[in-house]
Short mmCIF file of C-alpha atoms and ligand atoms in Angstrom, two decimals:
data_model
loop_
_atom_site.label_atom_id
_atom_site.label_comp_id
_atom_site.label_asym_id
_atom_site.label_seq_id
_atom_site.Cartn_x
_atom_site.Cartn_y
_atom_site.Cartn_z
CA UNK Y 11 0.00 0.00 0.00
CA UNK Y 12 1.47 3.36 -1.05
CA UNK Y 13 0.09 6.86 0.95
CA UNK Y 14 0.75 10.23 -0.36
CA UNK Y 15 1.32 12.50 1.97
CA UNK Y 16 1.54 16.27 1.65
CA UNK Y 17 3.75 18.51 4.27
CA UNK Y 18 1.68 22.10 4.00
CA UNK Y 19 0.99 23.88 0.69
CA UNK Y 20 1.28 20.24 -0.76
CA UNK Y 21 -2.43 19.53 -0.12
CA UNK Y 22 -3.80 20.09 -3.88
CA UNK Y 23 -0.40 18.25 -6.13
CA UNK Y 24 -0.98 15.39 -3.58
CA UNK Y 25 -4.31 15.05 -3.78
CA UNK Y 26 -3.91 14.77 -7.56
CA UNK Y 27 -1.37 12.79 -7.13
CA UNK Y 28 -2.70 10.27 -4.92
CA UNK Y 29 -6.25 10.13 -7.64
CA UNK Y 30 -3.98 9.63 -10.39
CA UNK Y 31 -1.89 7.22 -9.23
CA UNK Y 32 -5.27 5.62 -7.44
CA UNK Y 33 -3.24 5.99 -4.08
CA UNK Y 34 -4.86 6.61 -0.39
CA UNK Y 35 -3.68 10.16 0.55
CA UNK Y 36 -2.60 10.46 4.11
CA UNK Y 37 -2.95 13.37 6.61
CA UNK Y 38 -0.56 15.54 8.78
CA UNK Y 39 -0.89 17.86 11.24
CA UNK Y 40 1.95 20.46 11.76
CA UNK Y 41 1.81 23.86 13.82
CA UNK Y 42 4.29 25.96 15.70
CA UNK Y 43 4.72 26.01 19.30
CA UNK Y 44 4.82 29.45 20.87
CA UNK Y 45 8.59 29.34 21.21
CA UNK Y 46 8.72 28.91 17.31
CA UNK Y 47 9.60 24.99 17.21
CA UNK Y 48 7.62 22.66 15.15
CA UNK Y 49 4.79 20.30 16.17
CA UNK Y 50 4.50 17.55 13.30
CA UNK Y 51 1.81 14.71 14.07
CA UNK Y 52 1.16 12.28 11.08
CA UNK Y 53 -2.82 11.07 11.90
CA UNK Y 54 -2.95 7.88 9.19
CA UNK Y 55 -2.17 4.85 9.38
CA UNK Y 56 1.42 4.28 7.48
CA UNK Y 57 2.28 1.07 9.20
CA UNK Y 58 3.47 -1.52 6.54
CA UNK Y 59 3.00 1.24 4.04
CA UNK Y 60 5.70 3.10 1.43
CA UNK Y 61 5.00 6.67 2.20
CA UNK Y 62 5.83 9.13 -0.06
CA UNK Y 63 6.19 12.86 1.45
CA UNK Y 64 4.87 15.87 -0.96
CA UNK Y 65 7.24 18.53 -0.28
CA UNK Y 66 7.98 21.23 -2.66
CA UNK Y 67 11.20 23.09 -1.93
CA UNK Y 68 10.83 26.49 -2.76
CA UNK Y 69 11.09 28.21 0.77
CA UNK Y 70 13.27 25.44 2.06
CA UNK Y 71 14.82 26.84 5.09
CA UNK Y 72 10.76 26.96 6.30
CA UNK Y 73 10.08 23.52 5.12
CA UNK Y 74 12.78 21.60 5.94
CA UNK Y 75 12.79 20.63 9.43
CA UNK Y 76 9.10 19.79 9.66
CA UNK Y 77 9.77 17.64 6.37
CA UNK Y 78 12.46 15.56 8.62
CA UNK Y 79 10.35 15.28 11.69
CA UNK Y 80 7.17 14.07 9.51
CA UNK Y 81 10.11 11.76 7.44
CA UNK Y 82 11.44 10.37 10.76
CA UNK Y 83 7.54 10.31 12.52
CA UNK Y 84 6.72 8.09 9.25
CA UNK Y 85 9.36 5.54 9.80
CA UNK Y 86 9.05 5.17 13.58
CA UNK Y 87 5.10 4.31 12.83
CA UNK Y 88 6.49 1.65 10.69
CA UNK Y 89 6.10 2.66 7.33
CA UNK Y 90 8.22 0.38 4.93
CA UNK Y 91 9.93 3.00 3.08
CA UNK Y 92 9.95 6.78 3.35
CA UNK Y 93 10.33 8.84 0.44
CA UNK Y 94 10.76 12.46 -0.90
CA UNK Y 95 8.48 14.04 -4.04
CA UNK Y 96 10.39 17.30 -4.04
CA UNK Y 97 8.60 18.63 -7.32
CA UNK Y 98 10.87 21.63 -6.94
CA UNK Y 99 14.19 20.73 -5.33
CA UNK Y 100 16.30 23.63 -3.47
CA UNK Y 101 20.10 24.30 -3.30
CA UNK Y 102 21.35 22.94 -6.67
CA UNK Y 103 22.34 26.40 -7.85
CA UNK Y 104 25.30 26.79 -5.32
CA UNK Y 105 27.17 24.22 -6.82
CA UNK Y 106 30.37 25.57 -6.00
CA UNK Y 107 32.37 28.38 -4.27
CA UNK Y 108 32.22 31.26 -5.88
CA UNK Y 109 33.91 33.55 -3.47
CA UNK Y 110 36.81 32.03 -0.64
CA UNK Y 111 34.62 30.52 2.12
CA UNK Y 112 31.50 29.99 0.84
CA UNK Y 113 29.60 26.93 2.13
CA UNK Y 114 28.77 24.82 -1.34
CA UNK Y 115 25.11 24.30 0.12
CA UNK Y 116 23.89 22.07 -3.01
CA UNK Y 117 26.15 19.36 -1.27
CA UNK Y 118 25.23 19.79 2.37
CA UNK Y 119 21.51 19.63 1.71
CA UNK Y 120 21.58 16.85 -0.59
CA UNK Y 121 23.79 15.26 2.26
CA UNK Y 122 20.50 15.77 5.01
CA UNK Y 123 18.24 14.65 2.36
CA UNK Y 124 20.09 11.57 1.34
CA UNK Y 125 20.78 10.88 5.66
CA UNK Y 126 16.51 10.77 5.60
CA UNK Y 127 14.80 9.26 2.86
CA UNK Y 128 15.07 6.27 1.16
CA UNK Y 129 14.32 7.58 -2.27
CA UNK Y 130 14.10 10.95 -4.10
CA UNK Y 131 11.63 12.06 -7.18
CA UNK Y 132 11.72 15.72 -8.41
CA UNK Y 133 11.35 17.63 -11.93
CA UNK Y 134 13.98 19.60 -13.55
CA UNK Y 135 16.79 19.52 -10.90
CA UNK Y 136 18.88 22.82 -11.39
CA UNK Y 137 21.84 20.49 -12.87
CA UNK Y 138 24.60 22.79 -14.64
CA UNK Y 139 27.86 21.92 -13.42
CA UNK Y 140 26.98 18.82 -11.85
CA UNK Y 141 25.89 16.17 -14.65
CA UNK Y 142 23.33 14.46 -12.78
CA UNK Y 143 21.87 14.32 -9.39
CA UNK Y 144 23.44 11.16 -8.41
CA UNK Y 145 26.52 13.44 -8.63
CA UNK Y 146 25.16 15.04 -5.55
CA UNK Y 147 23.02 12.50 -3.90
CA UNK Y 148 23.28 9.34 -2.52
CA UNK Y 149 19.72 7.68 -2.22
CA UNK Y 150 17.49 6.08 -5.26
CA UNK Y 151 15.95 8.92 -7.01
CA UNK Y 152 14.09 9.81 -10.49
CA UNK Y 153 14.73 12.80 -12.57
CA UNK Y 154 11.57 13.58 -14.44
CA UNK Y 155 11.78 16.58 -16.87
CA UNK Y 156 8.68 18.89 -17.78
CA UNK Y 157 9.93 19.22 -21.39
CA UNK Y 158 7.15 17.60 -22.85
CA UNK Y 159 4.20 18.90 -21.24
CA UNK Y 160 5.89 22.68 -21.47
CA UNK Y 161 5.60 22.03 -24.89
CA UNK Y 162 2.02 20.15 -25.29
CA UNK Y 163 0.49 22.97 -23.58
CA UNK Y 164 2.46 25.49 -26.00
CA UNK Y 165 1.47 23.47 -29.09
CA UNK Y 166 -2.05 23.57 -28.04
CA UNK Y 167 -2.22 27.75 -26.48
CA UNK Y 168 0.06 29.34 -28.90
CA UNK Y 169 -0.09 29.72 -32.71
CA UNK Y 170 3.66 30.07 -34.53
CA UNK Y 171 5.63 30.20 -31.51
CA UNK Y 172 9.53 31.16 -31.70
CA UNK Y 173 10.63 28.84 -28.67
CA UNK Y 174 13.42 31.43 -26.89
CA UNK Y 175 16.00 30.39 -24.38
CA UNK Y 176 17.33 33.57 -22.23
CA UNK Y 177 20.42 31.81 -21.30
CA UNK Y 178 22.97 28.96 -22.32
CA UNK Y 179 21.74 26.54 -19.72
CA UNK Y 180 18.44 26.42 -20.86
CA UNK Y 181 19.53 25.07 -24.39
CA UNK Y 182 18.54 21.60 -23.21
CA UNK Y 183 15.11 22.21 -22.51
CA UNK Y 184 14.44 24.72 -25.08
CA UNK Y 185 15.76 22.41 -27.82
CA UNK Y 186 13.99 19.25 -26.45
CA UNK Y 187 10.21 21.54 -26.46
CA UNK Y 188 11.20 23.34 -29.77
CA UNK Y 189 11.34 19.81 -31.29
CA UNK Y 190 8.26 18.19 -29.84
CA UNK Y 191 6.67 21.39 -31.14
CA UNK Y 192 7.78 21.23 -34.24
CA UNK Y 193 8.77 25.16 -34.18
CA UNK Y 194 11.99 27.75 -34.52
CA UNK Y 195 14.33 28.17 -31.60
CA UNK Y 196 17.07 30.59 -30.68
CA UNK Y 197 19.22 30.72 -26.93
CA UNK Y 198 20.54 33.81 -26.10
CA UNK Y 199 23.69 34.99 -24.03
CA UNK Y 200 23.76 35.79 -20.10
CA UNK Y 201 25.62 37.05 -18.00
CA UNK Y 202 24.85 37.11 -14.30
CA UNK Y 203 26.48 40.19 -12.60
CA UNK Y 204 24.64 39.39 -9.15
CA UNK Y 205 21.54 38.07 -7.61
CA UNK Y 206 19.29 40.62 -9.16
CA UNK Y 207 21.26 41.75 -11.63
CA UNK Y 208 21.12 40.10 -15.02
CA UNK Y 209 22.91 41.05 -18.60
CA UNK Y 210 20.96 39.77 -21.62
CA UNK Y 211 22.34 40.22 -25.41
CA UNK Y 212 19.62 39.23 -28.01
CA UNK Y 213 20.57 38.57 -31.26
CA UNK Y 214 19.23 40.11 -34.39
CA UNK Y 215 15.10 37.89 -34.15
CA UNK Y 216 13.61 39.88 -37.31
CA UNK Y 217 13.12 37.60 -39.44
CA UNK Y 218 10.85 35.99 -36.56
CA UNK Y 219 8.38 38.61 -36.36
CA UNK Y 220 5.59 36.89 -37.61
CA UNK Y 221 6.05 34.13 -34.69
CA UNK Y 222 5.01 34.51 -31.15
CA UNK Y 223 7.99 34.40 -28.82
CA UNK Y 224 7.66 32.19 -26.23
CA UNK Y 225 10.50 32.66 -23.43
CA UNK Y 226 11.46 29.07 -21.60
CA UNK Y 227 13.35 28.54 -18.58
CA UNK Y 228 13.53 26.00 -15.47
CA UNK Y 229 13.08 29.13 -13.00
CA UNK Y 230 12.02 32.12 -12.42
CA UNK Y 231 13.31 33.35 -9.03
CA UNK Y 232 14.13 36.87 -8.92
CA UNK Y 233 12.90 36.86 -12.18
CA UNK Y 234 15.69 39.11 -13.74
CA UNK Y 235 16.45 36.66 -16.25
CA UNK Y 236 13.12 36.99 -17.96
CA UNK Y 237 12.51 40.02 -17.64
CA UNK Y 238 15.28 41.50 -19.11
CA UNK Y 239 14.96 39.10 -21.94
CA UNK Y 240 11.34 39.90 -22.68
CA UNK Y 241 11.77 43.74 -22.24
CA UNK Y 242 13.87 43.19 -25.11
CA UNK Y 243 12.03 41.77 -27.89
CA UNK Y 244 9.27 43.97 -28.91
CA UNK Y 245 12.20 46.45 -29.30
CA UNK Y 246 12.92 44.40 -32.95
CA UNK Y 247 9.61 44.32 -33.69
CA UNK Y 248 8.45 41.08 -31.70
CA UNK Y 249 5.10 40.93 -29.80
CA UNK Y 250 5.21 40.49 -25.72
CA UNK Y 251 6.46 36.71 -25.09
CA UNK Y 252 4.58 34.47 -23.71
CA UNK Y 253 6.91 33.17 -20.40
CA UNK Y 254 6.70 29.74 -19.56
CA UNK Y 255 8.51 28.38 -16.78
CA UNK Y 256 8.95 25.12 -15.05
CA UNK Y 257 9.58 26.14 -11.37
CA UNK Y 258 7.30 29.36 -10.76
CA UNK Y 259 9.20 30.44 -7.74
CA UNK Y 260 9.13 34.37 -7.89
CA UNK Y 261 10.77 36.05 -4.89
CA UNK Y 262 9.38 39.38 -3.76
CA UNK Y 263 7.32 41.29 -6.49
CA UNK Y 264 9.20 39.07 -9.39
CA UNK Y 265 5.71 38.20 -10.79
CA UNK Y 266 4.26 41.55 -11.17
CA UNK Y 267 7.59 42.71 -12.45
CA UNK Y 268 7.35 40.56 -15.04
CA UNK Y 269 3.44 40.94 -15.72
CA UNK Y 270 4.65 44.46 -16.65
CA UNK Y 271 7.00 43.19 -19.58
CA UNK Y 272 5.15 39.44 -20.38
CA UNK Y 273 2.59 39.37 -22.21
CA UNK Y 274 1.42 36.02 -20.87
CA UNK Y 275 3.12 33.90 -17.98
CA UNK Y 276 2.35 30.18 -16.92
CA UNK Y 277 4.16 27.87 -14.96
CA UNK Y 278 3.91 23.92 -13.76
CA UNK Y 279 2.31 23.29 -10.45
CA UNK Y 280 5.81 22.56 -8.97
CA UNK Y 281 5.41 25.62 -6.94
CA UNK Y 282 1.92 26.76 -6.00
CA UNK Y 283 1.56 29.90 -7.67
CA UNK Y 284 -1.53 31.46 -9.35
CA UNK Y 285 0.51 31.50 -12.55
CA UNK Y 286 0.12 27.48 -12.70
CA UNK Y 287 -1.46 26.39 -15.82
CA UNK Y 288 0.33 22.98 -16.44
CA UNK Y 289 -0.01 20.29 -14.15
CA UNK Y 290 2.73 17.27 -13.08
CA UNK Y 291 0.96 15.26 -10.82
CA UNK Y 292 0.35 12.84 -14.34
CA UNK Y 293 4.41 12.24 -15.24
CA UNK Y 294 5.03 12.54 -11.12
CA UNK Y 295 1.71 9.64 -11.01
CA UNK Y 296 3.53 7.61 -14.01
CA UNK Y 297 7.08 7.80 -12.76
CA UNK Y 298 5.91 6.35 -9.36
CA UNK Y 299 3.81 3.48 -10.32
CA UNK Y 300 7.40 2.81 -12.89
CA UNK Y 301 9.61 2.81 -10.07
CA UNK Y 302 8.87 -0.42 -8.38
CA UNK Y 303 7.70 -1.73 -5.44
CA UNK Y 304 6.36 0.45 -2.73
CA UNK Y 305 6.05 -2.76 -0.28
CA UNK Y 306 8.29 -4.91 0.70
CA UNK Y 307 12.33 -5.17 1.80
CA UNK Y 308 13.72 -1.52 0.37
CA UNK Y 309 17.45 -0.41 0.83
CA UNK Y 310 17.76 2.07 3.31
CA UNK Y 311 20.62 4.17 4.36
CA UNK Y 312 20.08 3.98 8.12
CA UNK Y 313 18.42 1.93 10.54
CA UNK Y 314 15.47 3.26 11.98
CA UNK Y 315 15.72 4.47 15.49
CA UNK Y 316 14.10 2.24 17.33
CA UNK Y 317 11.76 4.53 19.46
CA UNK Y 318 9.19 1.12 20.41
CA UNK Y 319 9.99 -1.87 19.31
CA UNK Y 320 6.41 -3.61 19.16
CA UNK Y 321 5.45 -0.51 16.56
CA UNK Y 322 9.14 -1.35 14.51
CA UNK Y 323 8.06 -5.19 14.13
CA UNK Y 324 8.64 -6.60 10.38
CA UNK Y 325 10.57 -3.50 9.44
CA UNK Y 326 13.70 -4.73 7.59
CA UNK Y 327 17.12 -2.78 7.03
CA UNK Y 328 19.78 -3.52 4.39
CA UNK Y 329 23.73 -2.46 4.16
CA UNK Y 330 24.18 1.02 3.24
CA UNK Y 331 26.55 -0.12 0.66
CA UNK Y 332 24.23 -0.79 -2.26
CA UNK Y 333 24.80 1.62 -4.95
CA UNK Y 334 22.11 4.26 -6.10
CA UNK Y 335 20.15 3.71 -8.79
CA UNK Y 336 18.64 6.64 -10.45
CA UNK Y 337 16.37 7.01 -13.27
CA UNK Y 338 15.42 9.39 -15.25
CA UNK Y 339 12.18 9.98 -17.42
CA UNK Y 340 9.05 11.72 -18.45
O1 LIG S 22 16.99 35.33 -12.88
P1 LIG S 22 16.30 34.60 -11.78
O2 LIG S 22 14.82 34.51 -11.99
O3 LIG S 22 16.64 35.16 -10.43
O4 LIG S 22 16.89 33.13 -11.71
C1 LIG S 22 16.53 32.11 -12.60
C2 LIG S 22 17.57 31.92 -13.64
O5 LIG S 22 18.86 31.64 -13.08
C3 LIG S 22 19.32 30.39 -13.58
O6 LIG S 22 20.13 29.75 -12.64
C4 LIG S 22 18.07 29.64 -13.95
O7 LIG S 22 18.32 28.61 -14.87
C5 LIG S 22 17.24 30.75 -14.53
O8 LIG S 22 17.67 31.04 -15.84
#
């Protein structure tokens, strides 16, 4: 039996997660205690269940240590495996030090997640200079990309789009949607002065101007990167670009700065936002019911603690030696 259970602001992707997948969706309680710690109480039944924790990880330093109280409540009540759908994953874009002293806090978080779950799913992982995520982590995991359904929902909203990529990094995406669409795409140059503080150089688009740009990128945080790319285009004659983004996160007034320059913005559910338009719970749903058995003996990289040992019965623990075996899909 497999429970879906969503840490708060998860409710709605795990609800459609659990009816797509035709899974029972489990309940938590969580609220602060005056002094600011966290109360986590799971109320259903996980015994002899694989639990998989909803958790996007867009305010992580909020989220976090509920998610390893509920991940550590799960496995004392004797759930068979505990797992992580991060449909937004944090702290892959410090992937090294930049300046002497930095902490390189891609690696220490993957490190707590990795110490805590038995098995990681997420969409889009920030990967530039590491090649994959099982650079970083060290727990089962799948990779699921939004490439396709970016681009089903552009092929069916938006007539002669020009698929646009505002920086280098987002050539693999932008290529892989262009394709499926069947449509024009260009990548253009950035360069990142500091966190709000983007440099964009477009090239010459004219001969495009019949097509409907449509800007592409994993995230939109500060949202400099789009919107100094889309302020640019109807300068050559372009029409507002439609932005599409996998990971809607949108610090501070990001959204409405971009409203201002876009003229249309939609994002997947990864992060609630009211720009969602294009929702994952069917590749999350798929990739699940692909990735084996919920039930059952699962590798796990640390022993439960056992907290009572009548609760622990039939729970089975295997050498953290076995290598990781990620996936990737969708
Ligand atoms: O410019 P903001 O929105 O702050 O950051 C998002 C951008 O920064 C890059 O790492 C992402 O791939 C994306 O292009």
């Amino acid at each position: 039996m497999r429970v879906i259970l969503p840490m708060p602001g998860n409710e709605t992707f795990a609800a459609n997660l659990a009816a797509a997948g035709g899974w029972r969706l489990g309940e938590l309680e969580t609220r602060r205690f005056p002094d600011g710690e966290s109360y986590v109480r799971i109320l259903s039944d996980v015994r002899g269940c694989g639990v998989e924790i909803v958790c996007t990880l867009a305010r992580p330093d909020d989220a976090f240590l509920p998610l390893i109280f509920a991940a550590d409540a799960a496995r004392d009540l004797g759930a068979t495996e505990v797992n992580l759908v991060a449909p937004y994953l944090a702290y892959m874009r410090q992937d090294r030090r930049f300046k002497p002293g930095e902490a390189i806090t891609s690696r220490s978080f993957a490190r707590l997640v990795s110490a805590t779950f038995d098995r990681l799913t997420t969409i889009d992982p920030h990967l530039h200079r590491y090649r994959a995520l099982s650079d970083l982590y060290d727990i089962d995991g799948q990779v699921l990309h939004a490439a396709s359904v970016l681009a089903d929902w552009i092929a069916a909203e938006v007539r002669d789009p020009l698929i646009i990529g505002p920086d280098e990094e987002s050539e693999q995406w932008v290529s892989a949607v262009a394709a499926r669409v069947g449509a024009p795409h260009v990548v253009l140059r950035k360069i990142r002065h500091g966190d709000r503080d983007v440099e964009i150089a477009v090239p010459d688009l004219s001969r495009f101007r019949a097509r409907r740009p449509v800007l592409i990128d994993d995230i939109a945080s500060s949202g400099r990167t789009l919107i100094e790319a889309a302020r640019q285009l109807p300068a050559q004659g372009l029409a507002r670009p439609v932005c599409a983004v996998v990971h809607g996160v949108f610090a501070a007034d990001a959204y409405d700065q971009l409203s201002a320059v876009a003229g249309r913005i939609v994002s997947t559910d990864s992060v609630p936002h009211p720009s969602n338009a294009i929702p994952l719970a069917p590749l999350v749903s798929a990739a699940l019911a692909r990735g084996g058995e919920a039930e059952g003996p699962v590798r796990r990289r640390r022993p439960p603690e056992p907290v009572d040992p009548v609760e622990l019965a039939g729970v089975e623990s295997f050498p953290a030696s076995d290598p990781p075996g990620w996936t990737t899909g969708g």
